[in-house]
Coordinates of C-alpha atoms in Angstrom, one line a residue:
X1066 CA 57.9 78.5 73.8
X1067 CA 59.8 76.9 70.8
X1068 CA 62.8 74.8 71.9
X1069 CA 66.1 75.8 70.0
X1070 CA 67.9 73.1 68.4
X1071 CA 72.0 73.2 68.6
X1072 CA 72.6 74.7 65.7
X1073 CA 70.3 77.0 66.7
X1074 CA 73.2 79.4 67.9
X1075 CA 75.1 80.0 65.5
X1076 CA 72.9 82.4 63.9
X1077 CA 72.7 84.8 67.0
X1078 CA 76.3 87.2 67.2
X1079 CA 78.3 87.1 69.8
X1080 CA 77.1 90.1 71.4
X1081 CA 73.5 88.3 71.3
X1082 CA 74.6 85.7 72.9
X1083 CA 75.5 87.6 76.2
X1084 CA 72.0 88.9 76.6
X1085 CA 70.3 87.6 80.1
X1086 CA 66.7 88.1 78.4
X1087 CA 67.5 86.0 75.7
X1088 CA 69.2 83.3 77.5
X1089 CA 66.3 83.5 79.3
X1090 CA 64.1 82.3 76.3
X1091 CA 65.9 80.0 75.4
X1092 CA 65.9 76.3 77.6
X1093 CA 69.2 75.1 75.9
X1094 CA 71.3 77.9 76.4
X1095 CA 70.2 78.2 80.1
X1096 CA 71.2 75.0 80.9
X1097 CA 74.5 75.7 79.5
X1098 CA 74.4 78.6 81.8
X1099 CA 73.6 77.0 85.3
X1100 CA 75.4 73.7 84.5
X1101 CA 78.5 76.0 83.4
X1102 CA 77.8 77.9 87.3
X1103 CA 77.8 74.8 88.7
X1104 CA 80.6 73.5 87.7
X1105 CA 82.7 76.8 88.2
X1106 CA 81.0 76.9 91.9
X1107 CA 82.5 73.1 92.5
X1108 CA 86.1 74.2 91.3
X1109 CA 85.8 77.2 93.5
X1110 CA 85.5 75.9 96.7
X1111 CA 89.5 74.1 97.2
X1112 CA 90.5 76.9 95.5
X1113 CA 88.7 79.5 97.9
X1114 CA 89.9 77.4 100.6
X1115 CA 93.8 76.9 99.7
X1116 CA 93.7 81.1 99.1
X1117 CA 92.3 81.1 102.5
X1118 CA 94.9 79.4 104.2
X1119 CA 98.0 81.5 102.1
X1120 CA 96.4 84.2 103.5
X1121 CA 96.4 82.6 106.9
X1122 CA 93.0 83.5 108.1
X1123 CA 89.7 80.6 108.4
X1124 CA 88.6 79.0 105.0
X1125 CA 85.0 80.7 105.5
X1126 CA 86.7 83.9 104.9
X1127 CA 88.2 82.8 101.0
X1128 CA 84.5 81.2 100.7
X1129 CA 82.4 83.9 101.4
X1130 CA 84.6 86.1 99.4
X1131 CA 84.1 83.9 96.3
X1132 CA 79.9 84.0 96.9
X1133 CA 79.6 88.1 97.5
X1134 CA 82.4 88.6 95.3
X1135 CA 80.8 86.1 92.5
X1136 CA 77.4 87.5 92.7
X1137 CA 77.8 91.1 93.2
X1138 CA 80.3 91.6 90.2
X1139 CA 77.6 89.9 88.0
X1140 CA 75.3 93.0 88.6
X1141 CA 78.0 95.6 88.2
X1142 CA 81.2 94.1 86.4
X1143 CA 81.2 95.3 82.4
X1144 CA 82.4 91.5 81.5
X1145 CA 80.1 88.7 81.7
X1146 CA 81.1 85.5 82.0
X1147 CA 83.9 86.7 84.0
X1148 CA 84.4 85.1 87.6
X1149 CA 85.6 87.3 90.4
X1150 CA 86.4 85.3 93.7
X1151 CA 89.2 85.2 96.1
X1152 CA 92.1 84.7 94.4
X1153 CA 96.0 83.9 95.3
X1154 CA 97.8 87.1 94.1
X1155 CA 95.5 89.0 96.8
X1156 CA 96.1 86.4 99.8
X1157 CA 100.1 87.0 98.7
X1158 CA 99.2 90.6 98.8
X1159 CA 97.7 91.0 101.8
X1160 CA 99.3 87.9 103.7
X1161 CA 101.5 89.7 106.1
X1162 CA 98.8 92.0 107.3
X1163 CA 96.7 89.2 108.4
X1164 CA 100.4 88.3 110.2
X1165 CA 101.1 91.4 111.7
X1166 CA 97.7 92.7 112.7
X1167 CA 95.0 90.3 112.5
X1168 CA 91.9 89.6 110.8
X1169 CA 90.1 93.0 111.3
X1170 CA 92.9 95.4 109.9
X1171 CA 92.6 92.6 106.9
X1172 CA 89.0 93.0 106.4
X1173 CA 89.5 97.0 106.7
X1174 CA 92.1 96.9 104.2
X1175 CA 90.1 95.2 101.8
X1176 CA 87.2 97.7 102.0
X1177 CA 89.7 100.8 101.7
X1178 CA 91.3 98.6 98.3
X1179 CA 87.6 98.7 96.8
X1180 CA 87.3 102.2 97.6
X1181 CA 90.8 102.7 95.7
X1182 CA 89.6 100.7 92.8
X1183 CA 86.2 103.0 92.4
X1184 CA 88.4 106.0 92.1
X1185 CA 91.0 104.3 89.4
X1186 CA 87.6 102.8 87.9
X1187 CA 86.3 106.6 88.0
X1188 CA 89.6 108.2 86.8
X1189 CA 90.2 106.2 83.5
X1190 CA 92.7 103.3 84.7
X1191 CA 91.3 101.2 82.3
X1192 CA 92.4 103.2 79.7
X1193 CA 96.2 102.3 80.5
X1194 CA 95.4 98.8 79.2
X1195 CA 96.2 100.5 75.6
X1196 CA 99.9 100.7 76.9
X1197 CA 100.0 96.4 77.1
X1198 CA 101.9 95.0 74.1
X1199 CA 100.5 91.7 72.6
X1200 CA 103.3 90.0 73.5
X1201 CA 102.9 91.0 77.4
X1202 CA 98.9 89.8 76.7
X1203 CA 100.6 86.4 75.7
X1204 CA 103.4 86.5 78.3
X1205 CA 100.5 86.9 80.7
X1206 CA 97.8 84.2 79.4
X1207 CA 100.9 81.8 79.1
X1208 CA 102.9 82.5 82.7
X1209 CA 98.7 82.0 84.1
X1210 CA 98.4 78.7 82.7
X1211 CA 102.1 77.6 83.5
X1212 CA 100.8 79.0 87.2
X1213 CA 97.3 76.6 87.2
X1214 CA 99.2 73.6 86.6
X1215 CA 102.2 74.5 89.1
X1216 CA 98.9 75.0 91.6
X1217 CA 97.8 71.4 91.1
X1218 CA 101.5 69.5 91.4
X1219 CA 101.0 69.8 95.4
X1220 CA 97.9 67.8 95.1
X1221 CA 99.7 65.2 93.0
X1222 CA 103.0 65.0 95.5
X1223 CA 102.9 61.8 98.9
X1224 CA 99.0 61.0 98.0
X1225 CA 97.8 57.2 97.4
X1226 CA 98.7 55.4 94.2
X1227 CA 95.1 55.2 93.2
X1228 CA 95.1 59.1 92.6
X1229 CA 96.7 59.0 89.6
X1230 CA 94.3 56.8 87.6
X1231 CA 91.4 58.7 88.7
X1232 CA 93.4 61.5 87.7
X1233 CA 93.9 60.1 84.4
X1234 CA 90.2 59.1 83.9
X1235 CA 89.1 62.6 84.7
X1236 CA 91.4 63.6 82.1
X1237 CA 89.9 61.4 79.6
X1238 CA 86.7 62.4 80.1
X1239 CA 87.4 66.1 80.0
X1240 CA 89.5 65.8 77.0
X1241 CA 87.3 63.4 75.2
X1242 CA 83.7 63.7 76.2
X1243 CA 83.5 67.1 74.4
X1244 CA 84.2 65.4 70.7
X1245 CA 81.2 62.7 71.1
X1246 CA 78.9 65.5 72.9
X1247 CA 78.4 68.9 74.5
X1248 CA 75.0 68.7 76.0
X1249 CA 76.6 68.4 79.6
X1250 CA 80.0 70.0 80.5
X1251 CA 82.4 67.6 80.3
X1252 CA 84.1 69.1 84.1
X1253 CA 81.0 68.2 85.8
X1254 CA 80.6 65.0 84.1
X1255 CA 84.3 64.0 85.2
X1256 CA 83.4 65.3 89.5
X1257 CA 80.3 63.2 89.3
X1258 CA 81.7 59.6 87.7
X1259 CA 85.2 59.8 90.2
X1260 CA 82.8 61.5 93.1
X1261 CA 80.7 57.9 93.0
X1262 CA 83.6 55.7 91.3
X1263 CA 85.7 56.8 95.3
X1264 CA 82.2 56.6 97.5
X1265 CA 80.7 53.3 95.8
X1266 CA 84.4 51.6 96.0
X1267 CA 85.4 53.0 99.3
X1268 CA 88.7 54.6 98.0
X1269 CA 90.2 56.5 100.4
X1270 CA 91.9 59.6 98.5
X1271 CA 92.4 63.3 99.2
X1272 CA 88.7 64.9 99.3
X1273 CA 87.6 68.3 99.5
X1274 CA 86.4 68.5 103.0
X1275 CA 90.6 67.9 103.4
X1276 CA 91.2 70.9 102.5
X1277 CA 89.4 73.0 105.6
X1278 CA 85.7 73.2 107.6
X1279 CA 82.8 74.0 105.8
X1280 CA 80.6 76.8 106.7
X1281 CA 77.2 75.8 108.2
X1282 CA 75.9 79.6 108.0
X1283 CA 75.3 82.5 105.6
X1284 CA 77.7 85.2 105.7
X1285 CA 76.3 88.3 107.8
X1286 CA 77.3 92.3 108.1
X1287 CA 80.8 92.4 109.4
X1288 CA 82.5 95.6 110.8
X1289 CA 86.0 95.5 111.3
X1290 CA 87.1 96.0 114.7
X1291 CA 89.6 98.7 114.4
X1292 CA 90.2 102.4 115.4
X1293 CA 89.1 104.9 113.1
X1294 CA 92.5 107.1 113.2
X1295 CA 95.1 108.2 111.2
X1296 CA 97.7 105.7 112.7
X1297 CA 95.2 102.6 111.3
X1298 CA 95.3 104.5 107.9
X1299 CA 99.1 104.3 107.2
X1300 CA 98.7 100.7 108.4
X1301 CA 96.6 99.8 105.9
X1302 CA 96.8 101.6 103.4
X1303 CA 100.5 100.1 101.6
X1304 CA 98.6 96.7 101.8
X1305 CA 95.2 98.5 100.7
X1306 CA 97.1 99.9 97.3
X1307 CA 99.0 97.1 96.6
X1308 CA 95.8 94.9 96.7
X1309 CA 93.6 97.7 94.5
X1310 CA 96.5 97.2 91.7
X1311 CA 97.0 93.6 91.5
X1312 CA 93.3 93.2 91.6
X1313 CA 92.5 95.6 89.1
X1314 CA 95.6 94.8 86.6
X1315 CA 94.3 90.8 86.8
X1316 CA 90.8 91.6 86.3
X1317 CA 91.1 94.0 83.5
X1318 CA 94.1 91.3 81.7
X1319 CA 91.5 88.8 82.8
X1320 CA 88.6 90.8 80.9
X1321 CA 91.0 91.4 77.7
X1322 CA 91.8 87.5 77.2
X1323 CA 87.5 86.7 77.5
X1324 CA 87.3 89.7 75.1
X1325 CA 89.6 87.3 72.5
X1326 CA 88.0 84.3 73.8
X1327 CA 84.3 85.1 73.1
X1328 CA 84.6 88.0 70.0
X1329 CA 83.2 90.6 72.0
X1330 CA 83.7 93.9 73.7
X1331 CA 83.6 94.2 77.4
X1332 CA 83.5 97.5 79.2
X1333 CA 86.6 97.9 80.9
X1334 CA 85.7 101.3 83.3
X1335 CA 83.1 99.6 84.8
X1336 CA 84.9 96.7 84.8
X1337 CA 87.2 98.3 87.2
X1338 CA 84.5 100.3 89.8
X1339 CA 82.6 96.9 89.7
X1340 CA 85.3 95.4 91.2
X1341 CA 85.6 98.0 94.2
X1342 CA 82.2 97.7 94.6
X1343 CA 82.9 93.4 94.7
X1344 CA 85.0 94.2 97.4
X1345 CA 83.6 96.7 99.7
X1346 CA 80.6 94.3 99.8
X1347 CA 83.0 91.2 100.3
X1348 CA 84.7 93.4 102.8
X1349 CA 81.2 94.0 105.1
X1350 CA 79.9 90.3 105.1
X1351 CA 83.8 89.1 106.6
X1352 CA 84.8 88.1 103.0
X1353 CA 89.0 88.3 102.0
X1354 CA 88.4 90.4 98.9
X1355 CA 89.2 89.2 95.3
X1356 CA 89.4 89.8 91.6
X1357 CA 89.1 87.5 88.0
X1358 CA 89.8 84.4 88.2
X1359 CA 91.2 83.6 85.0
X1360 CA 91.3 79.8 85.9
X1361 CA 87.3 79.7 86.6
X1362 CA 86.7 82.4 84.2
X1363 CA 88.7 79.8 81.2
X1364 CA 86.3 76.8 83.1
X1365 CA 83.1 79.1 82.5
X1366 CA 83.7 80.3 79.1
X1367 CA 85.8 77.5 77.3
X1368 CA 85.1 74.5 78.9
X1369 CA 81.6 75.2 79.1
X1370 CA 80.5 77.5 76.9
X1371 CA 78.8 79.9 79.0
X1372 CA 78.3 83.4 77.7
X1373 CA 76.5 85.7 80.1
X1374 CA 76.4 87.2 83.8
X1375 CA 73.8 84.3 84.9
X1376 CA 76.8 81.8 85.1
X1377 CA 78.5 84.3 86.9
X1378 CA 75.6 84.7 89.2
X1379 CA 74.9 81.1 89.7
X1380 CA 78.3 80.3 90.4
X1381 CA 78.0 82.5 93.6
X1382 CA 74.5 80.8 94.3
X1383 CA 75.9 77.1 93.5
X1384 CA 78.7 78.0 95.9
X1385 CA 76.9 79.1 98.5
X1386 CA 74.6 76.4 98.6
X1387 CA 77.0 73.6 98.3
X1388 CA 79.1 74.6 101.1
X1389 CA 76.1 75.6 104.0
X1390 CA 73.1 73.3 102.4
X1391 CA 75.4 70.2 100.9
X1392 CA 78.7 70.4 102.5
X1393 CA 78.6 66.7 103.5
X1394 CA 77.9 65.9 99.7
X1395 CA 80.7 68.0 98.8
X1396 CA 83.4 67.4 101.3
X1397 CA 83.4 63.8 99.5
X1398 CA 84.2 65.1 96.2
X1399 CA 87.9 63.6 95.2
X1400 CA 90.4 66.5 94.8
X1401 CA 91.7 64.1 91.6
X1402 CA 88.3 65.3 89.8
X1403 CA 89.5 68.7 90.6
X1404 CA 93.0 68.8 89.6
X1405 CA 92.1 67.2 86.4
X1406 CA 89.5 70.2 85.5
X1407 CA 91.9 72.5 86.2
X1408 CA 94.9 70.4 84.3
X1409 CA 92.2 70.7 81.0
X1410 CA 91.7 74.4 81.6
X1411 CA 95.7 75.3 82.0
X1412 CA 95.9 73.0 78.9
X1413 CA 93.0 75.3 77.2
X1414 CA 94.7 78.3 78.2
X1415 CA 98.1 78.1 77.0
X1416 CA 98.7 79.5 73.6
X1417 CA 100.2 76.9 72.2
X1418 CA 100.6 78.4 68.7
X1419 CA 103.0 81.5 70.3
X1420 CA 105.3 78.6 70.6
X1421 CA 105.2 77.1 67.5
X1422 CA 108.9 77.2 65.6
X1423 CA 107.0 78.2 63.2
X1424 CA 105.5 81.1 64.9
X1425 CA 109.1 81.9 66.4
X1426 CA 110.6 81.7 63.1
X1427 CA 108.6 84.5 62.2
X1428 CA 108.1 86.6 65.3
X1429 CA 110.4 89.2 66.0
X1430 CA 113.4 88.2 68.2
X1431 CA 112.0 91.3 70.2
X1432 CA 108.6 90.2 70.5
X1433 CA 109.8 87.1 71.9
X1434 CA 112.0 88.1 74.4
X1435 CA 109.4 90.2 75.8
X1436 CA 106.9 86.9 76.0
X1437 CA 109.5 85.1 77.6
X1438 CA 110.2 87.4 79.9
X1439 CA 107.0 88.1 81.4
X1440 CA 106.6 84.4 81.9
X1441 CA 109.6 83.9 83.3
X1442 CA 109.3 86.5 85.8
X1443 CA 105.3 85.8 86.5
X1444 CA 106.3 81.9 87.3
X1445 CA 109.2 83.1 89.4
X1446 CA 107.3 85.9 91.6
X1447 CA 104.2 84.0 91.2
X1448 CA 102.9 87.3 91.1
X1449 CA 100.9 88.6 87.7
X1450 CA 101.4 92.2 88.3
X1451 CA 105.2 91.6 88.7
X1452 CA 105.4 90.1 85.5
X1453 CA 103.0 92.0 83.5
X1454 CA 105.2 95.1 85.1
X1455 CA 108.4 94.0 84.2
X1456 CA 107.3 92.3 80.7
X1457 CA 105.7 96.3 79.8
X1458 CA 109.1 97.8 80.9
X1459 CA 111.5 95.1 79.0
X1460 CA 108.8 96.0 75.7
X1461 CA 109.4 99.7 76.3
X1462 CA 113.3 99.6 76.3
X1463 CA 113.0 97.1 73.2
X1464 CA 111.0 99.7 72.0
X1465 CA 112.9 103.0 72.8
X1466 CA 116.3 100.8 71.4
X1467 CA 114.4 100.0 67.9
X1468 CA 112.8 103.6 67.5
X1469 CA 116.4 105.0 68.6
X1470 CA 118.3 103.4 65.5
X1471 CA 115.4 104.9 62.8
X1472 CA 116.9 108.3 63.2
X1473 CA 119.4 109.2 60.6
X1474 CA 121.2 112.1 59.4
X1475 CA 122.6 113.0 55.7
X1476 CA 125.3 115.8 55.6
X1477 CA 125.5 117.6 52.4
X1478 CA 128.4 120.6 51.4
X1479 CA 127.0 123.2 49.1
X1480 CA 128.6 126.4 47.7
X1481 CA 126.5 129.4 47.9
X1482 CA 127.5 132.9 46.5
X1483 CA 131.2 131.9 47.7
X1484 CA 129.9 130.4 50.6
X1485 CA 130.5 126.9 51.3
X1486 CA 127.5 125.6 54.0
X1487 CA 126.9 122.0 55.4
X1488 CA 123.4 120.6 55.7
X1489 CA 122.3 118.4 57.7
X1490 CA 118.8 116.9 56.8
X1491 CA 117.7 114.6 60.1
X1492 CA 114.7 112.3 59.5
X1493 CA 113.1 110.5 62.3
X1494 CA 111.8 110.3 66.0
X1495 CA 113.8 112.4 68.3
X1496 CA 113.6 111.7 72.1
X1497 CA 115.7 110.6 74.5
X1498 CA 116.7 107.5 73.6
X1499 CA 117.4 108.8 69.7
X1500 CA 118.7 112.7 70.8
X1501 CA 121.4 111.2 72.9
X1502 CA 123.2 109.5 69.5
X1503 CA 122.0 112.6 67.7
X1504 CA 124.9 114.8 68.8
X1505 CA 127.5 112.6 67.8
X1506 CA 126.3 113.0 64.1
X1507 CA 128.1 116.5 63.4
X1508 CA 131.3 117.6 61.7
X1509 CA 132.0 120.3 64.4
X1510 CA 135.7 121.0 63.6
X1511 CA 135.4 119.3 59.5
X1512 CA 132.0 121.8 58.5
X1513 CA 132.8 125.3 56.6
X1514 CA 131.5 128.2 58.6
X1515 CA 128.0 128.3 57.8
X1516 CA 126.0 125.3 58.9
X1517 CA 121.9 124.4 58.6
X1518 CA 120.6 121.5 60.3
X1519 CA 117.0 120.6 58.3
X1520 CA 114.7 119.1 60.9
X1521 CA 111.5 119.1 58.3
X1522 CA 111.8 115.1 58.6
X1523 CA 111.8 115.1 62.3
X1524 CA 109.9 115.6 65.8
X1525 CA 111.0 116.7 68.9
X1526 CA 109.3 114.8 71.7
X1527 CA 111.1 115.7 74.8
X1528 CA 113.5 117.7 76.8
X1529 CA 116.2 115.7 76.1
X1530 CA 116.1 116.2 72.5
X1531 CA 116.2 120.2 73.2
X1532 CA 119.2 119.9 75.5
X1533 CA 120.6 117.8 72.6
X1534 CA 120.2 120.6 70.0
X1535 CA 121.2 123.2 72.6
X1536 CA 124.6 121.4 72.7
X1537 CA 124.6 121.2 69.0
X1538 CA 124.4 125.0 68.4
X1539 CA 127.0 125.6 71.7
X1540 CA 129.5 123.5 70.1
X1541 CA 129.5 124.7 66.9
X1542 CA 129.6 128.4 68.6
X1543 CA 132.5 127.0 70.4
X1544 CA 134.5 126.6 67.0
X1545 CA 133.1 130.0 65.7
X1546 CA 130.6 128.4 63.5
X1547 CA 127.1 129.9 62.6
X1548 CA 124.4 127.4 63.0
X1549 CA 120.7 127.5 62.2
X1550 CA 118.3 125.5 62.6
X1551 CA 114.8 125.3 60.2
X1552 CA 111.8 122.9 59.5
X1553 CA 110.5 122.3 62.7
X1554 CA 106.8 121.5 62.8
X1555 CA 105.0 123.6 64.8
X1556 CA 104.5 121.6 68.1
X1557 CA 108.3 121.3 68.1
X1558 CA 108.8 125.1 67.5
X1559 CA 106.5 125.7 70.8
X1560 CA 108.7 123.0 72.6
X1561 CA 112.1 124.6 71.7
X1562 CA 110.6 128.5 72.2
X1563 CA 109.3 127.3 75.3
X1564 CA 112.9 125.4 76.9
X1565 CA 115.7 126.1 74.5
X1566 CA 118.7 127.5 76.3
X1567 CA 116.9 126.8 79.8
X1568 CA 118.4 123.0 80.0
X1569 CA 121.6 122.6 81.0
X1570 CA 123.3 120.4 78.2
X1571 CA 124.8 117.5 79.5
X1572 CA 128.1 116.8 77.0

């Protein structure tokens, strides 16, 4: 089998490069793939483990989570390259369950949240993604990386002095190593010169055994201890929803941002009932559930290049083995290596050039504000579905407001056979945020007797627009005016046959 060089690669397309059979072939895009798993499966585990204890159940729960979560959404997720694990916007989620009702009404929560996310897989959620303005998708990627490095300040905060140069050198290795080389993954280079800098030297510093007990066994079938009735149902379910939302709206924004990242397509449907199936699996071996990471995912497919669902897969593996196998070889890994890899990806994550005053200079003031907005709102609720919610709304209203002020009307005074007659030529969108200003455009008591109001330049999108020209024609009636209306297209001729005079005008 011929060897391929480095350059090697640039003549396969990105869709080539995501193939499994052909990574398979080839011994230097391999190793990219299990050194990029590796190093994804050694950022997992204090992140796993913090998740774990937001949630407030044991840190084997947010581990095995991350290895059934990790390995089955390789198999069935339609993005590779994507990490699915347990994440912090599900602990938040699903926190005050664990509180009020214990670890089994958790675990059966998180198995009825897959279930919910088959069915949304299965009835087209993905498709609403269509509905996310660029500048939420920015918001979003921005508010996520403002989030990663707001994750890592704890780990900075009453630790010994000595952190912070072996912070610093971490960051010079993962900043730097990649312009003299990219044979090795700069993150994993960086864990393995502070991991025997702090063991050779004897530095005491923060570790990642700190952070919670490792498991010393594989995860096994788990079935949650609860009664099968209709009272456990409206227990979980709130909790259940919630958690099949958030998980699905960060995986599929997750899967949209590798889509930009790599040049390729992913498929967003299965996508979605891959990560129900993630979870009812995490749910039966005692996992906490999960979704994307984008953190990991950004560590995986920036910072070391890795393409296809082996990373993915290993990741699980490497996890898995590092924490039962190797935990004593792990629990000595400095947390300073750790904050550092994830300081590189926030850095890599950021778009920086959404920012620029040139950029801003040229965006629209709208645009911005929407950006803004959902990062402002994401960093405050540290909650991405909040934000991406609220950022989607502002951009609507934005949008209704803009569309609203296109709609114009021209008023014309002819003389016909004696007859003097007003038109009224309107030209534009008509729904409610447009009809409402629409009535307000008429001469009632000024116009001759005869009026025509032109619509040939228009649509009629909603009911509101139909109680608007309903008022129109009643007020002119009102002053003893004749009124007709003409050049509506066809779909608004079937909306105004189908509800004019039925809506109760409301002016």
């Amino acid at each position: 089998m011929a060897v391929e060089t480095a350059g090697d690669a640039t003549s396969h397309t990105p869709e080539q490069l995501q193939s499994v059979r052909e990574t398979l072939k080839s011994p230097r895009r391999l190793k990219t793939e299990v050194l990029a798993g590796l190093v994804v499966a050694l950022a997992l585990i204090p992140e796993a483990i913090a998740f774990s204890i937001i949630a407030g159940v044991d840190p084997r729960l947010g581990l095995f989570a991350s290895f059934t979560m990790a390995v089955t959404i390789a198999f069935v997720g339609g993005r590779p390259a994507m990490i699915s694990a347990a994440t912090g916007a599900i602990a938040l989620v699903i926190a005050p369950l664990v509180k009020s009702h214990g670890v089994d009404y958790f675990i059966a929560a998180v198995i009825l949240a897959g279930i919910f996310q088959i069915i949304l897989g299965l009835a087209g959620v993905a498709k609403l993604m269509r509905f996310i303005p660029r500048s939420v998708m920015v918001g979003f990627v921005n508010a996520l990386a403002i989030l990663i490095f707001m994750s890592q300040v704890p780990e900075l905060l009453g630790v010994p002095w000595l952190v912070y140069p072996l912070v610093a050198l971490s960051l010079v290795i993962v900043f730097g190593l990649p312009k003299l080389t990219k044979a090795v993954p700069a993150p994993l280079v960086a864990i393995v010169v502070l991991t025997v800098i702090t063991v050779l030297a004897a530095i005491t510093v923060p570790t990642v055994g700190d952070k919670g007990e490792l498991p010393d066994a594989l995860p096994s079938l788990f079935i949650p201890n609860v009664p099968f009735t209709l009272d456990t149902l409206q227990v979980i379910f709130p909790f259940a929803l919630a958690m099949a939302f958030v998980g699905l709206l960060e995986s599929l924004m997750s899967a949209k941002l590798v889509d930009d990242v790599t040049d390729t397509r992913s498929h967003k449907t299965r996508e979605a009932w891959g990560q129900g199936v993630a979870n009812i699996v995490t749910g039966f071996t005692g996992g906490m559930g999960g979704c994307a990471m984008i953190g990991q995912t950004m560590i995986n497919v920036k910072a070391s290049g890795a393409r296809t669902r082996i990373s993915t897969f290993l990741a699980g593996v490497f996890l898995l083995i590092l924490v039962v196998a190797l935990g004593g070889v792990v629990s000595v890994i400095p947390m300073a290596a750790l904050v550092a890899v994830m300081i590189f990806v926030s850095w890599a994550t950021f778009d920086w050039h959404s920012i620029h005053p040139r950029t801003l200079k040229m965006m629209p003031k709208s645009e911005t504000t929407v950006m803004v907005a959902t990062v402002i709102v994401t960093v405050a609720t540290h909650n991405l579905a909040i934000g991406v919610g609220v950022g989607v709304l502002v951009a609507m209203v934005l949008f209704a407001r803009r569309v609203a002020h296109l709609v114009t009307v021209e008023r014309t005074v002819t003389t016909v056979e004696g007859h003097e007659t007003a038109t009224y030529v309107v030209n534009g969108e008509l729904f409610f945020a447009s009809s409402n200003d629409l009535y307000t455009q008429f001469e009632y008591a000024l116009d001759p007797d005869h009026v025509v109001i032109d619509m040939h330049a228009s649509h009629l999108w909603d009911a509101s627009t139909i109680a608007a020209l309903d008022a129109i024609t009643e007020k002119y009636h009102h002053h003893g005016k004749d009124v007709k209306i003409i050049g509506l297209n066809d779909a608004s001729t079937a909306m105004r046959e189908r509800l004019g005079g039925k809506l109760r005008a409301g002016h």
